Amino acid sequence: EPEVTQTPSHQVTQMGQEVILRCVPISNHLYFYWYRQILGQKVEFLVSFYNNEISEKSEIFDDQFSVERPDGSNFTLKIRSTKLEDSAMYFCASKQNTGELFFGEGSRLTVL
Amino acid sequence: AQSVAQPEDQVNVAEGNPLTVKCTYSVSGNPYLFWYVQYPNRGLQFLLKYITGDNLVKGSYGFEAEFNKSQTSFHLKKPSALVSDSALYFCAVSPRYNFNKFYFGSGTKLNVKP
């Protein structure tokens, strides 16, 4: 069964460092998303991406965040200068058209 | 404002008993409705969805959900709970006029005791 894959599974970084989280969505999917979850609590929307551009972003997704789909398969989330409060699980998701989101297993980011 | 409510942070049920996890929504235009389950340190897994048709939809692991248009609710149910059903459950709603958008509830922790 096709799945969304995310790397790394866990990243530890120092405050102020840049982090890139990578995702490979399901191959025939058209819509891509990043969500985050702090300490197993609510799922917070960060950004959605369609047709090679951001379609929507939340207030969390400030200038420190960016997304890219550089090669038609990977979908990356970059945090330019990490803060302590960026520590969270980051989930990538994708979907084909209408219908459900498919989530990856997440990347745990720990900022020290 | 569009929103999804899961009024219970936690639901406790004994194994073998029926379970219900509640979800109500305030999203206009006959939205699509979804339930997801999350096990510890895992991603969200799709359980079931309502698009159209029969108000009772069946999904994975014996779960079902009942759509009630007048009450704008989409409660998750299972006739007989298992200890292995213990997890975090999220309701999600996507407007038909903007199916790119998803609104998630805050999650309900289901505890099934042996």
PDB file of N, CA and C in Angstrom, chain B residues 41-86:
ATOM      1  N   ASN B  41       3.173   7.910  19.406  1.00  0.00           N
ATOM      2  CA  ASN B  41       4.368   8.085  18.567  1.00  0.00           C
ATOM      3  C   ASN B  41       4.165   7.633  17.123  1.00  0.00           C
ATOM      4  N   ARG B  42       2.947   7.717  16.645  1.00  0.00           N
ATOM      5  CA  ARG B  42       2.638   7.346  15.273  1.00  0.00           C
ATOM      6  C   ARG B  42       1.928   8.502  14.575  1.00  0.00           C
ATOM      7  N   GLY B  43       1.801   8.387  13.264  1.00  0.00           N
ATOM      8  CA  GLY B  43       1.013   9.355  12.512  1.00  0.00           C
ATOM      9  C   GLY B  43      -0.466   9.077  12.620  1.00  0.00           C
ATOM     10  N   LEU B  44      -1.268   9.981  12.040  1.00  0.00           N
ATOM     11  CA  LEU B  44      -2.710   9.792  12.041  1.00  0.00           C
ATOM     12  C   LEU B  44      -3.091   8.792  10.949  1.00  0.00           C
ATOM     13  N   GLN B  45      -3.937   7.843  11.336  1.00  0.00           N
ATOM     14  CA  GLN B  45      -4.397   6.840  10.379  1.00  0.00           C
ATOM     15  C   GLN B  45      -5.865   7.079  10.079  1.00  0.00           C
ATOM     16  N   PHE B  46      -6.206   7.051   8.821  1.00  0.00           N
ATOM     17  CA  PHE B  46      -7.580   7.236   8.388  1.00  0.00           C
ATOM     18  C   PHE B  46      -8.438   6.050   8.822  1.00  0.00           C
ATOM     19  N   LEU B  47      -9.611   6.349   9.408  1.00  0.00           N
ATOM     20  CA  LEU B  47     -10.535   5.311   9.845  1.00  0.00           C
ATOM     21  C   LEU B  47     -11.743   5.196   8.914  1.00  0.00           C
ATOM     22  N   LEU B  48     -12.386   6.324   8.645  1.00  0.00           N
ATOM     23  CA  LEU B  48     -13.582   6.303   7.820  1.00  0.00           C
ATOM     24  C   LEU B  48     -13.952   7.725   7.406  1.00  0.00           C
ATOM     25  N   LYS B  49     -14.874   7.796   6.443  1.00  0.00           N
ATOM     26  CA  LYS B  49     -15.314   9.105   5.954  1.00  0.00           C
ATOM     27  C   LYS B  49     -16.774   9.055   5.545  1.00  0.00           C
ATOM     28  N   TYR B  50     -17.403  10.223   5.592  1.00  0.00           N
ATOM     29  CA  TYR B  50     -18.733  10.388   5.028  1.00  0.00           C
ATOM     30  C   TYR B  50     -18.628  11.395   3.890  1.00  0.00           C
ATOM     31  N   ILE B  51     -19.086  10.943   2.732  1.00  0.00           N
ATOM     32  CA  ILE B  51     -19.112  11.834   1.566  1.00  0.00           C
ATOM     33  C   ILE B  51     -20.567  12.117   1.190  1.00  0.00           C
ATOM     34  N   THR B  52     -21.335  11.049   1.023  1.00  0.00           N
ATOM     35  CA  THR B  52     -22.740  11.172   0.669  1.00  0.00           C
ATOM     36  C   THR B  52     -23.408   9.821   0.916  1.00  0.00           C
ATOM     37  N   GLY B  53     -24.743   9.791   0.883  1.00  0.00           N
ATOM     38  CA  GLY B  53     -25.422   8.501   0.965  1.00  0.00           C
ATOM     39  C   GLY B  53     -25.843   8.138   2.370  1.00  0.00           C
ATOM     40  N   ASP B  54     -25.737   6.865   2.694  1.00  0.00           N
ATOM     41  CA  ASP B  54     -26.191   6.324   3.971  1.00  0.00           C
ATOM     42  C   ASP B  54     -25.543   7.073   5.135  1.00  0.00           C
ATOM     43  N   ASN B  55     -26.354   7.420   6.124  1.00  0.00           N
ATOM     44  CA  ASN B  55     -25.817   8.199   7.250  1.00  0.00           C
ATOM     45  C   ASN B  55     -24.893   7.395   8.144  1.00  0.00           C
ATOM     46  N   LEU B  56     -24.962   6.082   8.071  1.00  0.00           N
ATOM     47  CA  LEU B  56     -24.086   5.232   8.872  1.00  0.00           C
ATOM     48  C   LEU B  56     -22.979   4.710   7.963  1.00  0.00           C
ATOM     49  N   VAL B  57     -21.767   5.088   8.275  1.00  0.00           N
ATOM     50  CA  VAL B  57     -20.635   4.632   7.459  1.00  0.00           C
ATOM     51  C   VAL B  57     -19.775   3.693   8.278  1.00  0.00           C
ATOM     52  N   LYS B  58     -19.252   2.691   7.599  1.00  0.00           N
ATOM     53  CA  LYS B  58     -18.407   1.707   8.270  1.00  0.00           C
ATOM     54  C   LYS B  58     -16.963   1.922   7.846  1.00  0.00           C
ATOM     55  N   GLY B  59     -16.060   1.655   8.789  1.00  0.00           N
ATOM     56  CA  GLY B  59     -14.657   1.877   8.491  1.00  0.00           C
ATOM     57  C   GLY B  59     -13.789   0.746   8.987  1.00  0.00           C
ATOM     58  N   SER B  60     -12.540   1.092   9.236  1.00  0.00           N
ATOM     59  CA  SER B  60     -11.545   0.102   9.638  1.00  0.00           C
ATOM     60  C   SER B  60     -11.760  -0.332  11.087  1.00  0.00           C
ATOM     61  N   TYR B  61     -11.261  -1.528  11.413  1.00  0.00           N
ATOM     62  CA  TYR B  61     -11.193  -2.062  12.775  1.00  0.00           C
ATOM     63  C   TYR B  61     -12.561  -2.135  13.452  1.00  0.00           C
ATOM     64  N   GLY B  62     -13.637  -2.269  12.684  1.00  0.00           N
ATOM     65  CA  GLY B  62     -14.969  -2.403  13.254  1.00  0.00           C
ATOM     66  C   GLY B  62     -15.625  -1.102  13.669  1.00  0.00           C
ATOM     67  N   PHE B  63     -14.987   0.011  13.366  1.00  0.00           N
ATOM     68  CA  PHE B  63     -15.570   1.309  13.703  1.00  0.00           C
ATOM     69  C   PHE B  63     -16.616   1.720  12.677  1.00  0.00           C
ATOM     70  N   GLU B  64     -17.568   2.500  13.142  1.00  0.00           N
ATOM     71  CA  GLU B  64     -18.562   3.106  12.284  1.00  0.00           C
ATOM     72  C   GLU B  64     -18.849   4.506  12.811  1.00  0.00           C
ATOM     73  N   ALA B  65     -19.485   5.303  11.976  1.00  0.00           N
ATOM     74  CA  ALA B  65     -19.826   6.659  12.406  1.00  0.00           C
ATOM     75  C   ALA B  65     -21.176   7.018  11.829  1.00  0.00           C
ATOM     76  N   GLU B  66     -21.900   7.804  12.610  1.00  0.00           N
ATOM     77  CA  GLU B  66     -23.245   8.203  12.210  1.00  0.00           C
ATOM     78  C   GLU B  66     -23.292   9.695  11.942  1.00  0.00           C
ATOM     79  N   PHE B  67     -23.661  10.029  10.732  1.00  0.00           N
ATOM     80  CA  PHE B  67     -23.816  11.425  10.330  1.00  0.00           C
ATOM     81  C   PHE B  67     -25.239  11.865  10.646  1.00  0.00           C
ATOM     82  N   ASN B  68     -25.343  13.012  11.319  1.00  0.00           N
ATOM     83  CA  ASN B  68     -26.649  13.584  11.609  1.00  0.00           C
ATOM     84  C   ASN B  68     -26.647  15.026  11.129  1.00  0.00           C
ATOM     85  N   LYS B  69     -27.342  15.254  10.021  1.00  0.00           N
ATOM     86  CA  LYS B  69     -27.275  16.571   9.393  1.00  0.00           C
ATOM     87  C   LYS B  69     -27.914  17.652  10.268  1.00  0.00           C
ATOM     88  N   SER B  70     -29.039  17.340  10.876  1.00  0.00           N
ATOM     89  CA  SER B  70     -29.750  18.356  11.662  1.00  0.00           C
ATOM     90  C   SER B  70     -28.958  18.757  12.900  1.00  0.00           C
ATOM     91  N   GLN B  71     -28.203  17.811  13.455  1.00  0.00           N
ATOM     92  CA  GLN B  71     -27.396  18.117  14.639  1.00  0.00           C
ATOM     93  C   GLN B  71     -25.948  18.441  14.277  1.00  0.00           C
ATOM     94  N   THR B  72     -25.648  18.443  13.015  1.00  0.00           N
ATOM     95  CA  THR B  72     -24.269  18.626  12.512  1.00  0.00           C
ATOM     96  C   THR B  72     -23.287  17.849  13.370  1.00  0.00           C
ATOM     97  N   SER B  73     -23.558  16.547  13.452  1.00  0.00           N
ATOM     98  CA  SER B  73     -22.690  15.686  14.255  1.00  0.00           C
ATOM     99  C   SER B  73     -22.221  14.494  13.425  1.00  0.00           C
ATOM    100  N   PHE B  74     -21.127  13.937  13.870  1.00  0.00           N
ATOM    101  CA  PHE B  74     -20.540  12.771  13.184  1.00  0.00           C
ATOM    102  C   PHE B  74     -19.841  11.951  14.267  1.00  0.00           C
ATOM    103  N   HIS B  75     -20.623  11.253  15.063  1.00  0.00           N
ATOM    104  CA  HIS B  75     -20.088  10.514  16.209  1.00  0.00           C
ATOM    105  C   HIS B  75     -19.509   9.175  15.772  1.00  0.00           C
ATOM    106  N   LEU B  76     -18.386   8.854  16.344  1.00  0.00           N
ATOM    107  CA  LEU B  76     -17.702   7.583  16.069  1.00  0.00           C
ATOM    108  C   LEU B  76     -18.198   6.536  17.056  1.00  0.00           C
ATOM    109  N   LYS B  77     -18.448   5.328  16.561  1.00  0.00           N
ATOM    110  CA  LYS B  77     -18.998   4.285  17.423  1.00  0.00           C
ATOM    111  C   LYS B  77     -18.327   2.947  17.136  1.00  0.00           C
ATOM    112  N   LYS B  78     -18.420   2.097  18.159  1.00  0.00           N
ATOM    113  CA  LYS B  78     -18.008   0.715  17.969  1.00  0.00           C
ATOM    114  C   LYS B  78     -18.834  -0.123  18.936  1.00  0.00           C
ATOM    115  N   PRO B  79     -19.422  -1.219  18.473  1.00  0.00           N
ATOM    116  CA  PRO B  79     -20.330  -1.986  19.337  1.00  0.00           C
ATOM    117  C   PRO B  79     -19.637  -2.639  20.531  1.00  0.00           C
ATOM    118  N   SER B  80     -18.366  -3.037  20.349  1.00  0.00           N
ATOM    119  CA  SER B  80     -17.677  -3.753  21.412  1.00  0.00           C
ATOM    120  C   SER B  80     -16.213  -3.334  21.425  1.00  0.00           C
ATOM    121  N   ALA B  81     -15.837  -2.577  22.446  1.00  0.00           N
ATOM    122  CA  ALA B  81     -14.489  -2.001  22.492  1.00  0.00           C
ATOM    123  C   ALA B  81     -13.435  -3.051  22.838  1.00  0.00           C
ATOM    124  N   LEU B  82     -12.242  -2.846  22.278  1.00  0.00           N
ATOM    125  CA  LEU B  82     -11.081  -3.669  22.596  1.00  0.00           C
ATOM    126  C   LEU B  82     -10.039  -2.817  23.310  1.00  0.00           C
ATOM    127  N   VAL B  83      -9.227  -3.449  24.141  1.00  0.00           N
ATOM    128  CA  VAL B  83      -8.146  -2.711  24.801  1.00  0.00           C
ATOM    129  C   VAL B  83      -7.244  -2.058  23.758  1.00  0.00           C
ATOM    130  N   SER B  84      -7.055  -2.732  22.648  1.00  0.00           N
ATOM    131  CA  SER B  84      -6.194  -2.210  21.583  1.00  0.00           C
ATOM    132  C   SER B  84      -6.791  -1.000  20.868  1.00  0.00           C
ATOM    133  N   ASP B  85      -8.044  -0.665  21.142  1.00  0.00           N
ATOM    134  CA  ASP B  85      -8.641   0.556  20.577  1.00  0.00           C
ATOM    135  C   ASP B  85      -8.187   1.806  21.322  1.00  0.00           C
ATOM    136  N   SER B  86      -7.523   1.627  22.446  1.00  0.00           N
ATOM    137  CA  SER B  86      -7.052   2.773  23.223  1.00  0.00           C
ATOM    138  C   SER B  86      -6.086   3.604  22.386  1.00  0.00           C
TER     139      SER B  86
END
